[in-house]
GROMACS .gro file of C-alpha atoms in nm:
model
  432
    1MET     CA    1   3.099  -5.779   9.595
    2LYS     CA    2   3.077  -5.487   9.354
    3ILE     CA    3   3.023  -5.230   9.631
    4ASP     CA    4   3.314  -5.205   9.873
    5ASN     CA    5   3.148  -5.044  10.169
    6ILE     CA    6   2.796  -4.953  10.262
    7LEU     CA    7   2.785  -4.721  10.558
    8ALA     CA    8   2.693  -4.886  10.884
    9ASN     CA    9   2.396  -4.656  10.939
   10MET     CA   10   2.225  -4.775  10.617
   11LYS     CA   11   1.947  -5.024  10.691
   12ALA     CA   12   1.900  -5.347  10.500
   13GLY     CA   13   1.556  -5.232  10.392
   14LEU     CA   14   1.714  -4.973  10.168
   15MET     CA   15   1.866  -5.248   9.955
   16ARG     CA   16   1.544  -5.439   9.879
   17LYS     CA   17   1.451  -5.491   9.516
   18SER     CA   18   1.220  -5.236   9.361
   19ARG     CA   19   0.888  -5.388   9.265
   20ALA     CA   20   0.857  -5.144   8.976
   21GLU     CA   21   1.193  -5.226   8.817
   22SER     CA   22   1.449  -5.473   8.954
   23PHE     CA   23   1.720  -5.422   8.687
   24SER     CA   24   1.779  -5.798   8.704
   25ASP     CA   25   1.795  -5.802   8.323
   26THR     CA   26   2.050  -5.519   8.313
   27GLU     CA   27   2.422  -5.566   8.269
   28PHE     CA   28   2.612  -5.292   8.452
   29ARG     CA   29   2.962  -5.202   8.340
   30ARG     CA   30   3.233  -4.960   8.438
   31VAL     CA   31   3.467  -4.778   8.204
   32LEU     CA   32   3.838  -4.714   8.257
   33ASP     CA   33   4.112  -4.541   8.061
   34ALA     CA   34   4.355  -4.821   7.975
   35LYS     CA   35   4.696  -4.779   7.818
   36GLN     CA   36   4.765  -4.984   7.507
   37VAL     CA   37   5.073  -5.033   7.293
   38ILE     CA   38   5.014  -5.024   6.918
   39HIS     CA   39   5.248  -5.059   6.624
   40ASP     CA   40   5.277  -4.756   6.394
   41ASP     CA   41   5.309  -4.883   6.038
   42GLU     CA   42   5.446  -4.550   5.911
   43THR     CA   43   5.734  -4.516   6.158
   44GLY     CA   44   5.776  -4.886   6.235
   45GLU     CA   45   5.780  -4.810   6.607
   46ASN     CA   46   5.552  -4.901   6.893
   47ARG     CA   47   5.375  -4.622   7.075
   48GLU     CA   48   5.154  -4.607   7.378
   49ILE     CA   49   4.799  -4.476   7.359
   50THR     CA   50   4.517  -4.440   7.609
   51ALA     CA   51   4.185  -4.601   7.518
   52LYS     CA   52   3.871  -4.674   7.709
   53SER     CA   53   3.807  -5.027   7.826
   54VAL     CA   54   3.488  -5.181   7.963
   55ARG     CA   55   3.467  -5.411   8.265
   56LEU     CA   56   3.164  -5.592   8.399
   57ILE     CA   57   3.003  -5.503   8.731
   58THR     CA   58   2.698  -5.728   8.714
   59SER     CA   59   2.573  -5.970   8.450
   60GLY     CA   60   2.212  -5.928   8.352
   61SER     CA   61   1.984  -6.229   8.318
   62GLY     CA   62   1.739  -6.306   8.041
   63ALA     CA   63   1.757  -6.342   7.665
   64ARG     CA   64   1.719  -5.968   7.597
   65ARG     CA   65   1.945  -5.773   7.828
   66ASN     CA   66   1.990  -5.402   7.879
   67PHE     CA   67   2.332  -5.244   7.917
   68ILE     CA   68   2.435  -4.949   8.134
   69ASN     CA   69   2.787  -4.803   8.155
   70LEU     CA   70   2.892  -4.623   8.473
   71VAL     CA   71   3.156  -4.375   8.365
   72PRO     CA   72   3.372  -4.147   8.587
   73MET     CA   73   3.374  -3.858   8.338
   74LYS     CA   74   3.651  -3.604   8.384
   75SER     CA   75   3.492  -3.310   8.200
   76LEU     CA   76   3.136  -3.361   8.321
   77SER     CA   77   2.949  -3.076   8.486
   78LEU     CA   78   2.584  -3.008   8.559
   79GLU     CA   79   2.351  -2.714   8.596
   80ASP     CA   80   1.984  -2.675   8.672
   81PHE     CA   81   1.736  -2.503   8.437
   82SER     CA   82   1.381  -2.374   8.442
   83PHE     CA   83   1.192  -2.259   8.133
   84PRO     CA   84   0.832  -2.150   8.066
   85PHE     CA   85   0.805  -2.423   7.800
   86SER     CA   86   0.845  -2.801   7.808
   87ASN     CA   87   0.932  -2.897   7.450
   88ASN     CA   88   1.263  -3.088   7.452
   89THR     CA   89   1.385  -2.932   7.129
   90ARG     CA   90   1.319  -2.579   7.257
   91ILE     CA   91   1.489  -2.662   7.587
   92SER     CA   92   1.801  -2.787   7.406
   93SER     CA   93   1.808  -2.477   7.183
   94ALA     CA   94   1.773  -2.243   7.481
   95LEU     CA   95   2.053  -2.421   7.670
   96ARG     CA   96   2.284  -2.400   7.367
   97LEU     CA   97   2.224  -2.025   7.349
   98GLN     CA   98   2.312  -1.994   7.717
   99VAL     CA   99   2.648  -2.170   7.681
  100MET     CA  100   2.737  -2.020   7.344
  101PRO     CA  101   2.981  -1.763   7.496
  102PHE     CA  102   3.171  -2.049   7.662
  103ALA     CA  103   3.174  -2.280   7.359
  104ALA     CA  104   3.467  -2.087   7.207
  105ALA     CA  105   3.698  -2.263   7.452
  106GLY     CA  106   3.610  -2.602   7.306
  107THR     CA  107   3.329  -2.824   7.187
  108MET     CA  108   3.087  -2.954   7.447
  109GLU     CA  109   2.777  -3.169   7.431
  110LEU     CA  110   2.471  -3.114   7.646
  111PHE     CA  111   2.212  -3.362   7.772
  112PRO     CA  112   1.902  -3.203   7.931
  113VAL     CA  113   1.688  -3.409   8.168
  114THR     CA  114   1.345  -3.283   8.270
  115ILE     CA  115   1.271  -3.351   8.637
  116ALA     CA  116   0.945  -3.162   8.693
  117ARG     CA  117   0.669  -3.004   8.484
  118SER     CA  118   0.439  -2.726   8.600
  119GLY     CA  119   0.171  -2.612   8.359
  120ARG     CA  120   0.345  -2.533   8.032
  121GLY     CA  121   0.687  -2.493   8.196
  122ALA     CA  122   0.955  -2.746   8.286
  123SER     CA  123   1.256  -2.763   8.515
  124GLY     CA  124   1.544  -3.004   8.544
  125ILE     CA  125   1.918  -3.043   8.503
  126VAL     CA  126   2.153  -3.040   8.208
  127TRP     CA  127   2.477  -3.239   8.185
  128TYR     CA  128   2.772  -3.094   7.992
  129ALA     CA  129   3.046  -3.327   7.870
  130SER     CA  130   3.335  -3.327   7.626
  131PRO     CA  131   3.272  -3.527   7.305
  132ASP     CA  132   3.596  -3.720   7.365
  133GLU     CA  133   3.442  -3.890   7.666
  134LEU     CA  134   3.150  -4.027   7.468
  135ASN     CA  135   3.358  -4.278   7.269
  136ILE     CA  136   3.283  -4.584   7.480
  137PRO     CA  137   3.346  -4.917   7.307
  138ALA     CA  138   3.073  -5.180   7.278
  139LEU     CA  139   3.127  -5.545   7.355
  140SER     CA  140   3.094  -5.809   7.084
  141TYR     CA  141   2.773  -5.960   7.221
  142ASP     CA  142   2.585  -5.630   7.266
  143THR     CA  143   2.239  -5.650   7.116
  144ALA     CA  144   2.151  -5.284   7.178
  145SER     CA  145   2.319  -4.953   7.250
  146ALA     CA  146   2.424  -4.912   7.609
  147LYS     CA  147   2.315  -4.622   7.824
  148THR     CA  148   2.582  -4.410   7.989
  149TRP     CA  149   2.537  -4.281   8.343
  150PRO     CA  150   2.774  -4.074   8.556
  151ALA     CA  151   2.936  -4.328   8.787
  152PRO     CA  152   2.802  -4.193   9.124
  153LEU     CA  153   2.448  -4.131   8.993
  154PRO     CA  154   2.247  -4.450   9.069
  155PHE     CA  155   2.319  -4.465   9.445
  156ILE     CA  156   2.093  -4.189   9.577
  157SER     CA  157   1.874  -4.450   9.749
  158GLN     CA  158   2.152  -4.493  10.008
  159LEU     CA  159   2.097  -4.132  10.122
  160GLN     CA  160   1.727  -4.185  10.188
  161THR     CA  161   1.782  -4.166  10.564
  162PHE     CA  162   1.923  -3.814  10.515
  163GLY     CA  163   1.628  -3.696  10.305
  164GLY     CA  164   1.815  -3.738   9.977
  165SER     CA  165   2.095  -3.499  10.076
  166GLY     CA  166   2.463  -3.580  10.089
  167VAL     CA  167   2.740  -3.722   9.871
  168THR     CA  168   2.751  -4.034   9.656
  169MET     CA  169   3.111  -4.116   9.562
  170TRP     CA  170   3.268  -4.353   9.309
  171ILE     CA  171   3.625  -4.477   9.342
  172ASP     CA  172   3.816  -4.704   9.105
  173GLU     CA  173   4.180  -4.767   9.014
  174GLU     CA  174   4.237  -4.417   8.873
  175ASN     CA  175   3.940  -4.193   8.947
  176ILE     CA  176   3.744  -4.049   9.232
  177CYS     CA  177   3.423  -3.870   9.131
  178SER     CA  178   3.121  -3.766   9.332
  179LEU     CA  179   2.780  -3.602   9.327
  180LEU     CA  180   2.642  -3.362   9.586
  181TRP     CA  181   2.267  -3.410   9.636
  182GLN     CA  182   2.010  -3.180   9.791
  183ASN     CA  183   1.663  -3.325   9.850
  184TYR     CA  184   1.712  -3.595   9.580
  185ASN     CA  185   1.837  -3.339   9.324
  186PRO     CA  186   2.198  -3.342   9.206
  187LEU     CA  187   2.367  -3.009   9.271
  188LEU     CA  188   2.737  -3.056   9.194
  189TYR     CA  189   2.960  -3.308   9.015
  190ARG     CA  190   3.336  -3.335   9.084
  191TRP     CA  191   3.615  -3.548   8.943
  192ARG     CA  192   3.966  -3.589   9.076
  193ARG     CA  193   4.250  -3.826   8.998
  194LEU     CA  194   4.296  -4.086   9.270
  195ILE     CA  195   4.635  -4.014   9.423
  196ASP     CA  196   4.652  -4.213   9.747
  197ASP     CA  197   4.439  -4.366  10.019
  198SER     CA  198   4.367  -4.025  10.167
  199SER     CA  199   4.198  -3.892   9.852
  200GLU     CA  200   3.856  -4.007   9.975
  201GLU     CA  201   3.889  -3.829  10.311
  202LYS     CA  202   4.016  -3.512  10.143
  203GLU     CA  203   3.724  -3.511   9.901
  204LEU     CA  204   3.468  -3.556  10.178
  205ALA     CA  205   3.638  -3.282  10.380
  206TRP     CA  206   3.610  -3.052  10.080
  207TYR     CA  207   3.234  -3.117  10.068
  208ASP     CA  208   3.211  -3.039  10.439
  209ALA     CA  209   3.366  -2.697  10.379
  210TYR     CA  210   3.163  -2.636  10.063
  211CYS     CA  211   2.828  -2.712  10.227
  212GLU     CA  212   2.918  -2.504  10.531
  213ALA     CA  213   3.013  -2.205  10.315
  214GLY     CA  214   2.701  -2.240  10.099
  215GLU     CA  215   2.472  -2.315  10.395
  216LEU     CA  216   2.368  -2.644  10.236
  217ASP     CA  217   2.245  -2.962  10.398
  218ARG     CA  218   2.554  -3.182  10.428
  219GLY     CA  219   2.352  -3.502  10.471
  220GLY     CA  220   2.538  -3.832  10.460
  221ASN     CA  221   2.792  -4.020  10.246
  222PHE     CA  222   2.778  -4.331  10.035
  223VAL     CA  223   3.101  -4.457   9.881
  224VAL     CA  224   3.137  -4.722   9.611
  225ASN     CA  225   3.488  -4.863   9.563
  226ALA     CA  226   3.472  -5.051   9.235
  227ALA     CA  227   3.848  -5.123   9.237
  228LEU     CA  228   3.811  -5.368   9.528
  229ALA     CA  229   3.520  -5.563   9.382
  230ASP     CA  230   3.582  -5.794   9.089
  231ASN     CA  231   3.423  -6.131   9.164
  232ASP     CA  232   3.178  -6.119   9.450
  233GLY     CA  233   2.904  -6.353   9.325
  234GLU     CA  234   2.535  -6.339   9.242
  235GLU     CA  235   2.433  -6.214   9.588
  236ALA     CA  236   2.640  -5.899   9.545
  237ASP     CA  237   2.493  -5.854   9.195
  238ASP     CA  238   2.142  -5.867   9.340
  239THR     CA  239   2.238  -5.614   9.607
  240PHE     CA  240   2.379  -5.379   9.345
  241SER     CA  241   2.068  -5.411   9.125
  242SER     CA  242   1.835  -5.354   9.419
  243ILE     CA  243   2.018  -5.033   9.516
  244VAL     CA  244   1.991  -4.901   9.159
  245ALA     CA  245   1.624  -5.002   9.139
  246GLU     CA  246   1.549  -4.820   9.465
  247SER     CA  247   1.728  -4.511   9.334
  248VAL     CA  248   1.522  -4.509   9.013
  249LYS     CA  249   1.209  -4.557   9.222
  250LEU     CA  250   1.294  -4.248   9.428
  251CYS     CA  251   1.413  -4.045   9.124
  252PRO     CA  252   1.236  -4.176   8.811
  253TRP     CA  253   1.418  -3.924   8.593
  254ILE     CA  254   1.741  -4.124   8.640
  255SER     CA  255   1.617  -4.380   8.388
  256GLU     CA  256   1.603  -4.100   8.126
  257VAL     CA  257   1.970  -4.010   8.168
  258ASN     CA  258   2.184  -4.126   7.878
  259LEU     CA  259   2.513  -3.947   7.815
  260SER     CA  260   2.605  -4.157   7.514
  261ARG     CA  261   2.687  -4.071   7.157
  262SER     CA  262   2.399  -4.283   7.030
  263ALA     CA  263   2.153  -4.079   7.239
  264LEU     CA  264   2.312  -3.758   7.114
  265GLU     CA  265   2.293  -3.867   6.750
  266GLY     CA  266   1.935  -3.988   6.801
  267ALA     CA  267   1.834  -3.649   6.944
  268ARG     CA  268   2.002  -3.470   6.653
  269ASP     CA  269   1.834  -3.697   6.399
  270LEU     CA  270   1.499  -3.631   6.566
  271GLU     CA  271   1.566  -3.257   6.565
  272ARG     CA  272   1.658  -3.263   6.195
  273THR     CA  273   1.347  -3.466   6.118
  274VAL     CA  274   1.127  -3.224   6.311
  275ARG     CA  275   1.283  -2.926   6.129
  276LEU     CA  276   1.234  -3.098   5.792
  277LEU     CA  277   0.873  -3.190   5.868
  278THR     CA  278   0.809  -2.836   5.993
  279ARG     CA  279   0.937  -2.692   5.665
  280VAL     CA  280   0.727  -2.939   5.466
  281ALA     CA  281   0.422  -2.854   5.675
  282CYS     CA  282   0.480  -2.481   5.619
  283TRP     CA  283   0.508  -2.530   5.243
  284LEU     CA  284   0.196  -2.746   5.240
  285LEU     CA  285   0.017  -2.479   5.441
  286VAL     CA  286   0.123  -2.213   5.191
  287LEU     CA  287   0.017  -2.426   4.895
  288GLY     CA  288  -0.312  -2.506   5.067
  289GLY     CA  289  -0.370  -2.135   5.127
  290ILE     CA  290  -0.302  -2.060   4.760
  291ALA     CA  291  -0.539  -2.340   4.650
  292LEU     CA  292  -0.805  -2.216   4.891
  293ALA     CA  293  -0.770  -1.859   4.766
  294ALA     CA  294  -0.796  -1.977   4.405
  295GLY     CA  295  -1.102  -2.186   4.489
  296LEU     CA  296  -1.271  -1.894   4.665
  297LEU     CA  297  -1.195  -1.666   4.370
  298ARG     CA  298  -1.339  -1.921   4.126
  299TRP     CA  299  -1.645  -1.971   4.348
  300ASN     CA  300  -1.707  -1.596   4.358
  301GLN     CA  301  -1.674  -1.578   3.979
  302LEU     CA  302  -1.920  -1.864   3.927
  303GLY     CA  303  -2.159  -1.711   4.180
  304SER     CA  304  -2.144  -1.378   3.997
  305GLN     CA  305  -2.208  -1.548   3.664
  306VAL     CA  306  -2.507  -1.745   3.802
  307GLN     CA  307  -2.653  -1.431   3.958
  308GLU     CA  308  -2.602  -1.243   3.633
  309VAL     CA  309  -2.788  -1.516   3.437
  310ARG     CA  310  -3.069  -1.523   3.694
  311THR     CA  311  -3.106  -1.143   3.688
  312ARG     CA  312  -3.105  -1.137   3.308
  313SER     CA  313  -3.372  -1.411   3.295
  314GLU     CA  314  -3.593  -1.225   3.542
  315ASN     CA  315  -3.557  -0.904   3.341
  316TYR     CA  316  -3.646  -1.085   3.018
  317TYR     CA  317  -3.958  -1.232   3.182
  318ARG     CA  318  -4.072  -0.894   3.316
  319GLN     CA  319  -4.011  -0.715   2.985
  320THR     CA  320  -4.193  -0.984   2.787
  321PHE     CA  321  -4.479  -1.105   3.004
  322ASP     CA  322  -4.529  -0.911   3.329
  323PRO     CA  323  -4.378  -0.558   3.341
  324GLN     CA  324  -4.573  -0.473   3.660
  325ARG     CA  325  -4.431  -0.759   3.865
  326THR     CA  326  -4.181  -0.669   4.140
  327GLY     CA  327  -3.960  -0.876   4.366
  328ARG     CA  328  -3.758  -1.182   4.295
  329ILE     CA  329  -3.882  -1.435   4.039
  330SER     CA  330  -3.764  -1.777   4.147
  331ASN     CA  331  -3.828  -1.965   3.821
  332PRO     CA  332  -3.876  -1.731   3.526
  333VAL     CA  333  -3.832  -2.007   3.265
  334THR     CA  334  -4.125  -2.211   3.398
  335LEU     CA  335  -4.341  -1.901   3.427
  336ALA     CA  336  -4.251  -1.800   3.073
  337ARG     CA  337  -4.347  -2.146   2.943
  338ASP     CA  338  -4.679  -2.119   3.123
  339LYS     CA  339  -4.743  -1.777   2.974
  340ILE     CA  340  -4.659  -1.898   2.625
  341SER     CA  341  -4.891  -2.197   2.663
  342GLU     CA  342  -5.167  -1.968   2.784
  343LEU     CA  343  -5.120  -1.721   2.497
  344THR     CA  344  -5.090  -1.983   2.224
  345GLY     CA  345  -5.371  -2.191   2.360
  346SER     CA  346  -5.168  -2.507   2.321
  347SER     CA  347  -5.359  -2.673   2.601
  348GLY     CA  348  -5.716  -2.634   2.703
  349PRO     CA  349  -5.812  -2.553   3.059
  350SER     CA  350  -5.850  -2.879   3.252
  351HIS     CA  351  -5.978  -2.682   3.548
  352PRO     CA  352  -6.217  -2.398   3.472
  353LEU     CA  353  -6.191  -2.080   3.672
  354GLU     CA  354  -6.517  -2.162   3.854
  355GLU     CA  355  -6.368  -2.491   3.974
  356VAL     CA  356  -6.053  -2.320   4.093
  357LEU     CA  357  -6.249  -2.065   4.293
  358ALA     CA  358  -6.455  -2.348   4.439
  359ASP     CA  359  -6.136  -2.528   4.547
  360ILE     CA  360  -6.010  -2.212   4.716
  361GLY     CA  361  -6.337  -2.174   4.902
  362GLU     CA  362  -6.334  -2.536   5.016
  363ILE     CA  363  -5.977  -2.503   5.147
  364PHE     CA  364  -6.066  -2.206   5.363
  365ALA     CA  365  -6.396  -2.365   5.470
  366GLU     CA  366  -6.240  -2.697   5.573
  367THR     CA  367  -5.965  -2.539   5.781
  368GLN     CA  368  -6.089  -2.254   5.993
  369SER     CA  369  -5.734  -2.179   6.115
  370MET     CA  370  -5.608  -2.123   5.758
  371ASP     CA  371  -5.502  -1.764   5.824
  372VAL     CA  372  -5.382  -1.693   5.469
  373THR     CA  373  -5.433  -1.369   5.281
  374LEU     CA  374  -5.412  -1.396   4.900
  375ASP     CA  375  -5.306  -1.068   4.742
  376VAL     CA  376  -5.273  -1.183   4.380
  377ILE     CA  377  -5.413  -1.488   4.195
  378ARG     CA  378  -5.301  -1.556   3.839
  379TYR     CA  379  -5.496  -1.819   3.645
  380ASN     CA  380  -5.401  -1.999   3.324
  381SER     CA  381  -5.462  -2.329   3.155
  382GLU     CA  382  -5.176  -2.497   3.340
  383GLY     CA  383  -5.266  -2.383   3.691
  384ILE     CA  384  -5.264  -2.080   3.918
  385ASP     CA  385  -4.998  -1.859   4.075
  386CYS     CA  386  -5.079  -1.708   4.413
  387THR     CA  387  -4.898  -1.436   4.605
  388GLY     CA  388  -5.002  -1.398   4.966
  389THR     CA  389  -4.905  -1.369   5.333
  390ALA     CA  390  -4.938  -1.594   5.638
  391PRO     CA  391  -4.842  -1.548   6.008
  392ASP     CA  392  -4.602  -1.845   6.014
  393MET     CA  393  -4.435  -2.095   5.788
  394SER     CA  394  -4.648  -2.389   5.903
  395THR     CA  395  -4.959  -2.213   5.771
  396VAL     CA  396  -4.791  -2.171   5.432
  397LEU     CA  397  -4.704  -2.542   5.424
  398ASN     CA  398  -5.058  -2.640   5.526
  399PHE     CA  399  -5.195  -2.424   5.243
  400ARG     CA  400  -4.969  -2.599   4.995
  401LYS     CA  401  -5.066  -2.941   5.136
  402ALA     CA  402  -5.435  -2.862   5.088
  403TRP     CA  403  -5.376  -2.812   4.714
  404GLU     CA  404  -5.170  -3.132   4.693
  405GLU     CA  405  -5.455  -3.330   4.852
  406ARG     CA  406  -5.667  -3.227   4.550
  407ASN     CA  407  -5.429  -3.410   4.319
  408ASN     CA  408  -5.238  -3.100   4.219
  409MET     CA  409  -4.870  -3.023   4.204
  410ALA     CA  410  -4.795  -2.735   4.442
  411GLN     CA  411  -4.467  -2.553   4.501
  412VAL     CA  412  -4.385  -2.268   4.739
  413ASP     CA  413  -4.135  -2.013   4.609
  414ASN     CA  414  -3.981  -1.684   4.717
  415THR     CA  415  -4.070  -1.713   5.087
  416GLN     CA  416  -3.968  -1.400   5.279
  417PHE     CA  417  -4.031  -1.289   5.635
  418VAL     CA  418  -4.166  -0.932   5.657
  419ALA     CA  419  -4.175  -0.766   5.998
  420GLY     CA  420  -4.528  -0.682   6.110
  421ILE     CA  421  -4.688  -0.893   5.837
  422GLY     CA  422  -4.547  -1.242   5.861
  423TYR     CA  423  -4.431  -1.465   5.577
  424ARG     CA  424  -4.486  -1.347   5.220
  425PHE     CA  425  -4.487  -1.631   4.968
  426ASP     CA  426  -4.554  -1.733   4.608
  427LEU     CA  427  -4.749  -2.055   4.549
  428ARG     CA  428  -4.750  -2.229   4.212
  429VAL     CA  429  -5.025  -2.488   4.154
  430ARG     CA  430  -5.017  -2.703   3.842
  431TRP     CA  431  -5.289  -2.946   3.728
  432GLN     CA  432  -5.170  -3.297   3.688
   0.00000   0.00000   0.00000
């Protein structure tokens, strides 16, 4: 069995498989510092080195397995954080600034884990570890990078009776490490070298004194002795997986913990990519602003040129044909052509003046609600130009429609609303 002792006061129900995640497809491993003898080609002598070795705890089932290393890290420490923002990159940057004064003593890597979010803010814990402890070898059949968890982390479910408070402890051939929990939140991590059989009792006694001095809830204990469990069978594997699954069910953030070099490099690659994309976006924004400014400038120039041409055309029309006319002239070219035709007599009147006046009378007679006042009527061989007022726009449109019903081409121009009068308009009627 991979777990040496489960306290007698733990109920069997605490070890049931989690329905959400059973971890049956996960291969759990433990990591030890093993001494190896290598041959030095330069000196020709053998020398002893210490390297990390990986041993199986449980074998995962299924074609695609996940891998999790439980590591008793010597340099590991943890601290809680709370920030008014929740972006992971900003959280990592803020934590690096906090530990910058202590980084002079040596390089450290940090792994933030968000536990809770409130509005725009976030709170959680951050793990600090030495880079030397992240060099964990992979096995030859690994199909994916393995996650790395602190060894006593995934056993919080065994403190459920104590409200998630107490100590989870990991013991192997060389190490004894532990986590102090308060209400399902890790508060303190400790590592000691395993000296003798009394090391466990001394460590638990230390926690008794620490919790008493800090007025903390001492809770219970759960101890895993991996050194006494090598080949305990599939039943023990299922028990181990169910305990881990129950822990992740109680603390979902545990599944996000990964103190591995691959996770660290992935986070750095993501951070570099975000910085690069941010720079590119800023440059694109600047270039877009420049293009927009140039487009607006060109649009203003074209608008000024069009207005200048329109004003010049209106002035030419007034000076040549109608010096007494005021206001805006919507289509001076068409009016000028009509004037020229009228003056040159290039086309005879298809509608005599008497007929035009008769049409006007019929329009007002047929529609009693035609509340239109005609101030000016200009007649020529091509048609008539009327300037008048009406109380609303619908009356203006009805007046134009009445001319169109008489097989004429009618167009309303230069419509303006005048307070106290209504809509002032110009109507051009051309014989077809």
